Coordinates of C-alpha atoms in Angstrom, one line a residue:
M1240 CA 2.3 -17.9 -21.8
K1241 CA -0.7 -17.5 -19.7
Q1242 CA -1.0 -14.5 -18.3
L1243 CA -2.8 -14.4 -14.7
A1244 CA -2.9 -10.9 -13.9
R1245 CA -1.5 -7.5 -15.4
C1246 CA -2.0 -4.9 -13.0
A1247 CA -1.5 -1.4 -13.9
A1248 CA -3.2 0.2 -11.4
G1249 CA -0.8 2.5 -9.6
L1250 CA 0.7 4.6 -13.1
V1251 CA -1.6 8.1 -12.6
F1252 CA -1.9 9.0 -8.7
S1253 CA -3.9 11.7 -6.7
L1254 CA -0.5 13.4 -5.4
M1255 CA -1.6 15.6 -1.8
S1256 CA -4.8 17.3 -3.0
G1257 CA -5.3 17.6 -6.2
A1258 CA -4.8 14.6 -9.3
A1259 CA -1.2 14.6 -10.9
Q1260 CA 0.8 12.4 -12.8
A1261 CA 3.8 9.9 -11.5
E1262 CA 6.6 11.6 -11.5
M1263 CA 8.6 8.3 -11.9
T1264 CA 7.2 4.6 -12.4
L1265 CA 9.2 1.5 -11.6
S1266 CA 7.9 -1.7 -13.5
V1267 CA 8.6 -4.9 -12.3
G1268 CA 8.1 -8.6 -13.6
Y1269 CA 6.9 -11.5 -11.6
L1270 CA 7.6 -14.8 -14.0
K1271 CA 6.1 -18.5 -12.5
Q1272 CA 7.4 -21.3 -14.0
G1273 CA 4.9 -24.2 -13.6
I1274 CA 6.1 -27.3 -12.6
E1275 CA 4.8 -31.2 -12.0
E1276 CA 4.5 -31.7 -8.4
P1277 CA 5.4 -35.4 -6.6
A1278 CA 2.2 -37.1 -6.0
V1279 CA 1.7 -37.5 -1.9
L1280 CA -0.1 -39.1 0.3
S1281 CA -2.5 -36.9 1.5
N1282 CA -3.7 -33.9 -0.5
L1283 CA -4.9 -32.3 3.0
D1284 CA -2.9 -28.9 2.5
P1285 CA -3.4 -27.8 -1.2
V1286 CA -1.1 -25.6 -2.4
P1287 CA -2.7 -22.4 -3.2
E1288 CA -1.8 -21.5 -7.1
T1289 CA -1.4 -17.9 -6.9
Q1290 CA 1.5 -18.6 -4.6
G1291 CA 3.5 -15.8 -4.5
V1292 CA 2.3 -14.3 -6.7
D1293 CA -0.6 -12.9 -4.2
G1294 CA 2.6 -12.0 -2.3
A1295 CA 4.4 -9.7 -4.4
Q1296 CA 0.2 -8.2 -5.4
L1297 CA 0.3 -6.7 -1.7
G1298 CA 4.0 -5.7 -1.7
L1299 CA 2.8 -3.6 -4.8
S1300 CA -0.2 -2.7 -2.6
D1301 CA 2.2 -1.4 -0.3
N1302 CA 4.5 0.0 -2.4
Q1303 CA 1.8 2.0 -3.6
S1304 CA 0.6 3.8 -0.5
S1305 CA 4.3 4.8 0.5
G1306 CA 4.3 6.2 -3.4
R1307 CA 2.0 8.5 -3.9
F1308 CA 3.1 11.3 -1.9
L1309 CA 6.2 11.2 -3.6
G1310 CA 5.8 11.1 -7.6
H1311 CA 6.5 7.3 -7.3
A1312 CA 3.9 4.7 -9.4
Y1313 CA 4.8 0.9 -9.4
A1314 CA 3.5 -1.2 -11.7
L1315 CA 3.6 -5.9 -11.8
E1316 CA 2.9 -7.6 -14.6
V1317 CA 2.9 -11.6 -13.8
A1318 CA 3.0 -14.7 -16.0
E1319 CA 2.5 -18.2 -15.8
I1320 CA 4.5 -20.6 -18.1
A1321 CA 3.3 -24.2 -18.6
P1322 CA 5.5 -26.7 -17.7
G1323 CA 7.7 -28.0 -20.4
G1324 CA 6.8 -23.9 -22.0
D1325 CA 9.5 -22.0 -23.2
L1326 CA 10.6 -20.1 -19.4
L1327 CA 13.5 -18.0 -21.4
A1328 CA 11.2 -16.3 -24.3
A1329 CA 9.5 -15.3 -21.5
A1330 CA 12.2 -13.6 -19.6
R1331 CA 13.6 -11.9 -22.8
D1332 CA 10.5 -10.9 -23.2
M1333 CA 9.7 -9.3 -19.4
L1334 CA 13.3 -8.3 -19.4
A1335 CA 13.1 -5.9 -22.2
A1336 CA 9.9 -4.4 -20.5
S1337 CA 11.7 -3.8 -16.9
P1338 CA 15.3 -5.2 -15.5
F1339 CA 13.4 -5.5 -12.4
L1340 CA 12.4 -9.5 -12.3
L1341 CA 11.1 -12.1 -9.8
L1342 CA 11.1 -15.3 -10.7
D1343 CA 9.2 -18.2 -9.5
A1344 CA 11.3 -21.2 -10.7
P1345 CA 13.5 -24.6 -10.2
A1346 CA 17.2 -23.4 -9.3
D1347 CA 18.4 -24.4 -12.6
D1348 CA 15.7 -22.5 -14.9
I1349 CA 16.8 -19.4 -12.8
L1350 CA 20.5 -19.5 -13.4
R1351 CA 19.2 -20.1 -17.2
V1352 CA 17.2 -17.1 -16.4
A1353 CA 20.3 -15.0 -14.7
D1354 CA 22.6 -16.5 -18.0
L1355 CA 20.8 -15.1 -20.4
P1356 CA 22.7 -11.6 -22.0
E1357 CA 19.2 -9.6 -21.6
A1358 CA 19.6 -10.3 -17.9
A1359 CA 23.2 -8.8 -17.6
G1360 CA 22.5 -5.5 -15.4
A1361 CA 19.3 -6.4 -14.4
M1362 CA 17.9 -7.1 -11.0
I1363 CA 16.6 -11.0 -10.4
F1364 CA 14.8 -11.9 -7.7
N1365 CA 14.7 -15.7 -6.0
V1366 CA 11.4 -16.2 -4.6
S1367 CA 11.2 -20.1 -4.5
A1368 CA 14.4 -21.8 -4.5
P1369 CA 15.8 -22.4 -1.1
D1370 CA 19.2 -24.0 -2.8
T1371 CA 22.5 -23.2 -0.7
R1372 CA 24.4 -23.5 -4.5
L1373 CA 22.4 -20.8 -5.5
R1374 CA 24.3 -18.4 -2.5
D1375 CA 27.2 -20.2 -3.0
A1376 CA 29.3 -21.3 -5.9
N1377 CA 26.4 -21.1 -8.2
C1378 CA 25.6 -17.7 -7.8
R1379 CA 25.5 -14.3 -9.9
A1380 CA 25.8 -10.6 -9.3
N1381 CA 22.4 -10.0 -10.7
L1382 CA 20.6 -12.9 -8.5
F1383 CA 19.0 -11.5 -5.0
H1384 CA 17.9 -14.3 -2.8
T1385 CA 13.7 -13.5 -0.4
L1386 CA 13.9 -16.9 0.1
P1387 CA 16.1 -18.2 3.2
S1388 CA 18.2 -20.7 2.1
E1389 CA 18.2 -24.0 3.1
A1390 CA 21.5 -23.9 5.3
M1391 CA 19.8 -20.3 6.8
R1392 CA 17.0 -22.9 8.1
A1393 CA 18.7 -25.5 9.4
D1394 CA 21.1 -23.3 11.0
A1395 CA 17.9 -21.6 12.9
L1396 CA 17.0 -25.3 13.9
M1397 CA 19.9 -26.6 15.1
Q1398 CA 20.7 -23.5 17.4
V1399 CA 16.7 -23.6 18.6
L1400 CA 18.0 -27.7 19.2
L1401 CA 21.1 -26.4 21.3
R1402 CA 19.5 -23.9 23.1
K1403 CA 17.8 -26.8 24.9
R1404 CA 20.1 -29.1 25.3
F1405 CA 18.8 -32.0 22.5
A1406 CA 22.4 -33.3 21.7
R1407 CA 21.5 -36.4 19.8
L1408 CA 19.8 -36.3 16.6
A1409 CA 18.2 -39.2 14.3
L1410 CA 16.9 -38.6 10.6
V1411 CA 14.6 -39.9 8.6
T1412 CA 14.8 -38.9 4.7
G1413 CA 12.2 -38.7 1.6
E1414 CA 13.6 -40.0 -1.4
H1415 CA 13.1 -36.7 -3.4
A1416 CA 15.7 -34.5 -4.2
V1417 CA 14.1 -31.2 -2.3
D1418 CA 14.4 -34.2 1.0
H1419 CA 17.9 -34.5 0.4
A1420 CA 19.1 -31.2 0.0
F1421 CA 17.4 -30.2 3.2
A1422 CA 19.0 -33.2 4.9
D1423 CA 22.3 -32.7 3.7
A1424 CA 21.6 -28.9 5.0
L1425 CA 21.0 -29.9 8.5
R1426 CA 23.6 -32.5 8.6
R1427 CA 25.8 -29.6 8.2
S1428 CA 24.6 -27.3 10.9
A1429 CA 24.3 -30.2 13.0
Q1430 CA 28.4 -31.0 12.5
K1431 CA 29.1 -27.1 12.4
F1432 CA 27.0 -26.5 16.0
G1433 CA 28.4 -29.7 17.3
L1434 CA 25.3 -31.6 17.8
K1435 CA 25.4 -35.6 17.3
L1436 CA 23.8 -37.1 13.9
V1437 CA 22.9 -40.6 16.0
G1438 CA 21.6 -42.6 13.3
E1439 CA 19.4 -42.1 9.3
R1440 CA 16.8 -44.2 7.4
E1441 CA 15.4 -43.2 4.3
W1442 CA 11.1 -43.5 4.0
R1443 CA 10.2 -45.7 0.7
F1444 CA 7.0 -47.2 1.6
D1445 CA 4.4 -46.7 -0.8
A1446 CA 2.1 -47.9 1.6
D1447 CA -1.0 -45.9 2.2
M1448 CA -0.4 -44.5 5.9
R1449 CA -3.3 -42.9 6.5
R1450 CA -3.8 -46.5 7.2
N1451 CA -0.9 -48.0 8.7
A1452 CA 0.9 -45.5 10.2
S1453 CA 0.7 -46.8 13.7
Q1454 CA 1.7 -50.4 12.6
E1455 CA 4.6 -48.9 10.0
V1456 CA 6.1 -46.1 11.6
P1457 CA 6.7 -47.8 15.1
L1458 CA 8.4 -50.7 13.4
F1459 CA 10.6 -48.3 10.9
T1460 CA 12.3 -46.6 13.2
Q1461 CA 12.6 -48.8 16.0
D1462 CA 16.2 -49.3 14.7
L1463 CA 17.6 -46.1 15.0
P1464 CA 19.9 -45.2 18.1
E1465 CA 19.1 -43.6 21.0
H1466 CA 18.0 -39.8 19.8
D1467 CA 16.8 -36.4 21.9
V1468 CA 15.0 -35.6 18.6
L1469 CA 13.8 -37.2 15.5
L1470 CA 14.4 -35.0 12.4
V1471 CA 12.6 -35.4 9.2
A1472 CA 13.7 -33.9 5.9
D1473 CA 10.1 -34.3 3.1
E1474 CA 10.3 -30.9 2.3
T1475 CA 7.0 -32.2 -0.4
G1476 CA 5.1 -33.0 2.8
D1477 CA 4.5 -36.9 1.5
F1478 CA 5.4 -38.6 4.7
G1479 CA 5.8 -36.5 7.8
R1480 CA 2.8 -35.8 9.4
Y1481 CA 2.4 -39.8 9.8
I1482 CA 5.6 -39.6 11.8
A1483 CA 5.0 -37.3 15.3
Y1484 CA 3.3 -39.7 18.5
N1485 CA 3.8 -42.7 16.2
T1486 CA 7.6 -43.4 17.1
W1487 CA 9.0 -46.3 18.5
L1488 CA 10.6 -44.1 21.5
P1489 CA 8.3 -41.0 22.4
R1490 CA 10.6 -37.9 21.1
P1491 CA 9.8 -34.9 19.6
V1492 CA 9.7 -34.2 15.8
A1493 CA 11.5 -31.5 13.5
G1494 CA 12.6 -30.8 10.5
S1495 CA 10.0 -30.2 8.1
E1496 CA 7.3 -31.7 10.5
G1497 CA 6.4 -31.0 14.2
L1498 CA 8.8 -27.7 15.2
V1499 CA 9.7 -26.4 11.7
P1500 CA 12.0 -23.5 10.6
V1501 CA 10.3 -21.5 8.2
A1502 CA 10.7 -17.6 6.5
W1503 CA 6.9 -17.0 7.7
S1504 CA 3.6 -18.7 9.3
R1505 CA 0.2 -17.4 10.1
V1506 CA 1.3 -18.3 13.8
V1507 CA 4.0 -15.2 13.6
E1508 CA 2.3 -12.2 15.7
Q1509 CA 5.2 -10.2 17.3
W1510 CA 6.0 -7.1 15.4
G1511 CA 3.9 -5.7 13.8
A1512 CA 3.1 -9.5 11.9
A1513 CA -0.6 -9.6 12.7
Q1514 CA -1.4 -6.1 10.8
L1515 CA 0.7 -7.9 7.4
Q1516 CA -0.9 -11.1 7.9
S1517 CA -4.7 -9.2 8.5
R1518 CA -3.7 -7.6 4.9
F1519 CA -2.9 -10.5 3.1
Q1520 CA -5.6 -12.0 4.6
K1521 CA -8.0 -9.5 3.2
L1522 CA -6.3 -9.3 -0.3
T1523 CA -6.2 -13.5 -0.7
R1524 CA -8.7 -14.9 2.0
R1525 CA -6.0 -17.2 3.1
D1526 CA -2.9 -17.7 5.3
M1527 CA 0.4 -15.8 4.0
R1528 CA 3.1 -18.7 3.6
D1529 CA 7.2 -18.1 2.4
R1530 CA 7.1 -17.9 -0.6
D1531 CA 4.0 -15.4 -0.7
Y1532 CA 6.6 -13.7 1.6
A1533 CA 9.9 -13.8 0.2
A1534 CA 7.6 -12.5 -3.1
W1535 CA 6.2 -9.4 -1.0
A1536 CA 9.5 -8.6 0.5
A1537 CA 11.3 -8.6 -3.3
M1538 CA 8.6 -5.7 -3.8
R1539 CA 9.4 -3.9 -0.7
V1540 CA 12.6 -4.1 -1.4
L1541 CA 12.2 -2.1 -4.2
G1542 CA 9.8 0.2 -2.9
E1543 CA 12.6 0.7 -0.4
A1544 CA 15.3 1.5 -2.6
V1545 CA 13.2 3.2 -5.1
T1546 CA 11.9 5.3 -1.9
R1547 CA 15.2 6.4 -0.6
T1548 CA 17.2 6.8 -4.1
N1549 CA 14.9 8.9 -5.7
S1550 CA 16.0 6.4 -8.5
A1551 CA 14.5 3.6 -10.8
D1552 CA 18.3 3.0 -12.2
P1553 CA 19.0 -0.7 -11.8
A1554 CA 22.6 0.2 -10.7
T1555 CA 21.7 2.7 -8.1
L1556 CA 19.3 0.6 -6.4
R1557 CA 21.9 -2.8 -6.4
A1558 CA 24.1 -0.5 -5.1
Y1559 CA 21.8 1.1 -2.6
I1560 CA 20.9 -2.5 -1.4
L1561 CA 23.7 -3.7 -0.7
S1562 CA 24.8 -0.6 1.5
D1563 CA 24.9 -0.5 4.7
A1564 CA 22.4 2.0 4.8
F1565 CA 19.2 -0.5 3.5
E1566 CA 17.1 -1.7 6.2
L1567 CA 13.8 -3.6 5.4
A1568 CA 11.2 -3.5 7.7
G1569 CA 10.2 -7.3 8.1
F1570 CA 7.8 -8.2 10.6
K1571 CA 10.4 -10.2 12.0
G1572 CA 11.8 -7.6 15.3
R1573 CA 14.8 -7.1 13.5
P1574 CA 15.8 -4.5 10.6
M1575 CA 16.8 -7.3 7.2
S1576 CA 19.7 -6.2 4.9
F1577 CA 21.4 -8.2 1.9
R1578 CA 25.3 -10.0 2.4
T1579 CA 27.3 -7.9 0.3
W1580 CA 29.1 -11.4 -0.2
N1581 CA 26.1 -13.3 -2.3
G1582 CA 23.0 -11.6 -2.2
Q1583 CA 21.5 -12.7 0.3
L1584 CA 18.8 -11.2 2.5
R1585 CA 19.5 -11.4 6.4
Q1586 CA 16.4 -12.7 8.1
P1587 CA 15.5 -13.7 11.3
I1588 CA 13.5 -17.5 10.6
P1589 CA 11.1 -18.4 12.8
L1590 CA 11.1 -21.9 14.6
V1591 CA 6.8 -22.7 14.8
T1592 CA 4.3 -25.5 15.3
N1593 CA 0.7 -25.4 13.3
R1594 CA -0.5 -23.5 16.5
A1595 CA 2.6 -21.5 17.9
M1596 CA 5.6 -19.9 17.4
V1597 CA 7.5 -21.4 19.4
M1598 CA 11.0 -19.8 18.9
Q1599 CA 13.3 -17.7 16.9
A1600 CA 16.3 -17.5 15.5
P1601 CA 19.0 -16.1 15.7
V1602 CA 19.2 -17.8 19.4
E1603 CA 19.7 -15.2 22.3
G1604 CA 23.6 -16.3 23.1
F1605 CA 24.8 -16.8 19.0
L1606 CA 27.0 -14.0 18.4
H1607 CA 29.3 -13.0 15.2
Q1608 CA 31.6 -10.2 15.1
R1609 CA 29.0 -8.1 12.0
N1610 CA 25.5 -9.0 12.9
E1611 CA 24.1 -12.1 14.4
L1612 CA 21.6 -12.3 11.2
D1613 CA 25.2 -14.4 10.0
T1614 CA 25.2 -16.8 12.0
L1615 CA 22.4 -18.1 9.9
G1616 CA 22.9 -19.7 6.7
L1617 CA 26.8 -19.0 4.6
D1618 CA 28.9 -16.7 6.1
A1619 CA 31.4 -14.3 3.8
P1620 CA 34.3 -17.4 5.3
E1621 CA 32.1 -20.8 4.2
S1622 CA 30.3 -18.5 1.0
R1623 CA 32.3 -20.1 -2.4
C1624 CA 30.5 -16.8 -4.2
T1625 CA 33.2 -14.2 -6.2
A1626 CA 30.2 -12.6 -8.4
F1627 CA 29.8 -9.8 -6.0
Q1628 CA 33.1 -9.3 -5.5
E1629 CA 34.9 -6.0 -6.9

């Protein structure tokens, strides 16, 4: 187990005019499973090694700032497991030290950790896996999700396309499992909102598109039926960058490229977001990404719950964050809260290009009897999750 960081700063605070020992300390673990990323055509956008961890560190700093005057202290222990390493052993060690765990791992590994006997009664936050199944039949009562699901992102995109009257869609899908999962979410969402998917193609090129895109992509898309928007499901960032402006028909691109639904982006500037971006850049010297935002939100969820309940008991904090009283200010213009049927953090979804936010979902006019944020992703009648039923 490789230790990335052990941040115990804040265990003792200066309170008001003099130094005093914290009355209560909340220790949180961040466990990251290293994975072998598939090879992609271009390495123009390398993934930061500390993605996710940096967001948790910023959340820790925010919690320390607010807890300083309340006698609340926070600590964060971070560990990374090499690909093929013993994740469960590391999880047991962390859960022995604290019942609060941020988990950065693939979906199947997240379920393995959540099902450990040592995890019973713990609060585990999924900050990396968008798999809708974790919020559906494969949910767990001790598992919460601060990263939006594939279904939430797909629904956000379809609301925007419907609002803009782009009714006929075509789809290009990559060959990786994450591409197929996002493509499935796009199909379901298109049907949900009454948009028509008129044609699909699967990307199977092994040529170097950096030289051949202008010749190959028009031929690849030539046989697609007439459509308003070309959807791209390329969650690994492999080929999507070569699609725009090379299609047979001159059409906008959306999905994993072009107009992209995200948890967070550097182009989100309203609602105080610029201030969050600035603090993150000062800490890391880079832009905040989706996984950073999810980890930051998980830390802030715990900090907010501790502040409001004055407790570090996991059962007390769990009950509070699932109650109507809980709200998190997430710099997206609307208060965020948890869905009581599957542990998903409700949140708006920005639709962005590389240089601007185009719109944010839920889009005006998409109404819900309880909360408009529940128009994104699995609503209570759709979810097969029963673990949260008491």
